[in-house]
GROMACS .gro file of C-alpha atoms in nm:
model
  125
    1MET     CA    1  -2.438  -7.180  -4.700
    2LYS     CA    2  -2.207  -7.080  -4.413
    3GLN     CA    3  -2.375  -6.958  -4.103
    4PRO     CA    4  -2.215  -6.659  -3.920
    5THR     CA    5  -2.042  -6.759  -3.606
    6THR     CA    6  -2.165  -6.648  -3.266
    7THR     CA    7  -1.836  -6.469  -3.204
    8THR     CA    8  -1.887  -6.250  -3.518
    9THR     CA    9  -2.247  -6.171  -3.426
   10SER     CA   10  -2.144  -6.094  -3.065
   11ALA     CA   11  -1.864  -5.870  -3.175
   12LYS     CA   12  -2.098  -5.672  -3.407
   13THR     CA   13  -2.353  -5.641  -3.128
   14LEU     CA   14  -2.085  -5.532  -2.876
   15SER     CA   15  -1.949  -5.279  -3.121
   16SER     CA   16  -2.299  -5.144  -3.178
   17LEU     CA   17  -2.360  -5.124  -2.801
   18LYS     CA   18  -2.035  -4.937  -2.750
   19ARG     CA   19  -2.122  -4.690  -3.019
   20THR     CA   20  -2.470  -4.634  -2.876
   21ARG     CA   21  -2.324  -4.591  -2.528
   22MET     CA   22  -2.065  -4.346  -2.641
   23LEU     CA   23  -2.325  -4.144  -2.834
   24MET     CA   24  -2.547  -4.141  -2.517
   25LEU     CA   25  -2.260  -4.029  -2.296
   26GLY     CA   26  -2.153  -3.756  -2.540
   27SER     CA   27  -2.515  -3.635  -2.564
   28LEU     CA   28  -2.538  -3.624  -2.181
   29LEU     CA   29  -2.214  -3.435  -2.158
   30ALA     CA   30  -2.323  -3.195  -2.432
   31LEU     CA   31  -2.649  -3.135  -2.241
   32GLY     CA   32  -2.455  -3.064  -1.927
   33THR     CA   33  -2.232  -2.818  -2.114
   34VAL     CA   34  -2.535  -2.638  -2.252
   35ALA     CA   35  -2.703  -2.626  -1.916
   36ALA     CA   36  -2.386  -2.478  -1.761
   37LEU     CA   37  -2.365  -2.214  -2.031
   38LEU     CA   38  -2.732  -2.123  -1.992
   39ALA     CA   39  -2.691  -2.107  -1.615
   40THR     CA   40  -2.408  -1.861  -1.659
   41GLN     CA   41  -2.634  -1.636  -1.869
   42ALA     CA   42  -2.917  -1.665  -1.614
   43GLN     CA   43  -2.687  -1.584  -1.330
   44ALA     CA   44  -2.568  -1.268  -1.519
   45GLN     CA   45  -2.932  -1.152  -1.559
   46THR     CA   46  -3.026  -1.216  -1.191
   47ALA     CA   47  -3.006  -0.926  -0.951
   48GLU     CA   48  -2.766  -0.988  -0.669
   49PRO     CA   49  -2.940  -1.013  -0.332
   50ALA     CA   50  -2.856  -0.764  -0.061
   51ALA     CA   51  -2.588  -0.884   0.177
   52THR     CA   52  -2.709  -0.966   0.523
   53PRO     CA   53  -2.482  -0.981   0.830
   54THR     CA   54  -2.567  -1.344   0.891
   55ALA     CA   55  -2.501  -1.455   0.535
   56ALA     CA   56  -2.225  -1.719   0.512
   57PRO     CA   57  -1.946  -1.648   0.260
   58ALA     CA   58  -1.996  -1.808  -0.077
   59GLN     CA   59  -1.805  -2.123  -0.140
   60PRO     CA   60  -1.607  -2.134  -0.470
   61VAL     CA   61  -1.755  -2.355  -0.735
   62ALA     CA   62  -1.531  -2.634  -0.847
   63ALA     CA   63  -1.403  -2.635  -1.197
   64TYR     CA   64  -1.519  -2.894  -1.453
   65ASP     CA   65  -1.323  -3.211  -1.461
   66ALA     CA   66  -1.060  -3.199  -1.738
   67LYS     CA   67  -1.149  -3.542  -1.867
   68ASP     CA   68  -1.513  -3.447  -1.896
   69LEU     CA   69  -1.423  -3.130  -2.084
   70GLU     CA   70  -1.185  -3.330  -2.313
   71ARG     CA   71  -1.469  -3.579  -2.383
   72ALA     CA   72  -1.725  -3.301  -2.464
   73PHE     CA   73  -1.473  -3.125  -2.690
   74LYS     CA   74  -1.391  -3.448  -2.877
   75PHE     CA   75  -1.767  -3.523  -2.912
   76MET     CA   76  -1.822  -3.175  -3.079
   77ASP     CA   77  -1.510  -3.209  -3.288
   78LYS     CA   78  -1.674  -3.419  -3.568
   79THR     CA   79  -1.383  -3.379  -3.812
   80GLY     CA   80  -1.119  -3.482  -3.551
   81ASP     CA   81  -0.892  -3.188  -3.641
   82GLY     CA   82  -0.849  -3.074  -3.279
   83LYS     CA   83  -1.063  -2.770  -3.307
   84VAL     CA   84  -1.433  -2.693  -3.310
   85SER     CA   85  -1.564  -2.488  -3.590
   86ARG     CA   86  -1.873  -2.265  -3.572
   87ASP     CA   87  -2.058  -2.516  -3.783
   88GLU     CA   88  -1.967  -2.803  -3.544
   89ALA     CA   89  -2.071  -2.590  -3.246
   90SER     CA   90  -2.403  -2.514  -3.411
   91ASN     CA   91  -2.538  -2.846  -3.295
   92PHE     CA   92  -2.487  -2.735  -2.928
   93ARG     CA   93  -2.703  -2.434  -2.853
   94GLY     CA   94  -2.525  -2.310  -2.548
   95VAL     CA   95  -2.184  -2.343  -2.718
   96SER     CA   96  -2.285  -2.179  -3.036
   97LYS     CA   97  -2.455  -1.897  -2.851
   98HIS     CA   98  -2.131  -1.816  -2.666
   99PHE     CA   99  -1.895  -1.917  -2.945
  100ASP     CA  100  -1.764  -1.557  -3.002
  101GLU     CA  101  -1.696  -1.503  -2.633
  102ALA     CA  102  -1.507  -1.831  -2.614
  103ASP     CA  103  -1.307  -1.770  -2.938
  104VAL     CA  104  -1.048  -1.540  -2.777
  105ASN     CA  105  -0.815  -1.531  -3.077
  106LYS     CA  106  -1.096  -1.475  -3.324
  107ASP     CA  107  -0.988  -1.746  -3.561
  108ASN     CA  108  -1.350  -1.885  -3.593
  109PHE     CA  109  -1.242  -2.210  -3.419
  110LEU     CA  110  -1.246  -2.313  -3.054
  111SER     CA  111  -0.925  -2.478  -2.945
  112PRO     CA  112  -0.937  -2.716  -2.647
  113GLU     CA  113  -0.784  -2.437  -2.435
  114GLU     CA  114  -1.045  -2.185  -2.539
  115PHE     CA  115  -1.325  -2.434  -2.468
  116ASN     CA  116  -1.186  -2.522  -2.133
  117ASN     CA  117  -1.128  -2.171  -2.028
  118ALA     CA  118  -1.482  -2.069  -2.137
  119MET     CA  119  -1.644  -2.361  -1.948
  120ASN     CA  120  -1.451  -2.298  -1.632
  121ARG     CA  121  -1.530  -1.924  -1.642
  122SER     CA  122  -1.896  -2.025  -1.663
  123ARG     CA  123  -1.856  -2.200  -1.329
  124GLN     CA  124  -1.721  -1.892  -1.153
  125PRO     CA  125  -1.959  -1.759  -0.886
   0.00000   0.00000   0.00000
């Protein structure tokens, strides 16, 4: 009986670790996306404080990094067709909740551009 080589076992273990790491990174990115979308809603519901003469002007909020948004989009796009369906978005509460707002062309899919625009609009002060 032939014993598996250490190289084969190591390659399988490495592949499994990479898959686990990608899943964890994708999950963290998805959680960040959801948190940002929820923060947008909370900000919309919060009354704006009265301006005081000593208040410093608000600093603009930086947009999300394009690579992070691309990774999040690819993580949600389970079919790999370059668009996120309502069903694919249903696994991400914040995305599914704001799906109709983000789907500008109303084709029931989010393109990478629609997703990026929606996410960066959520970062506006």
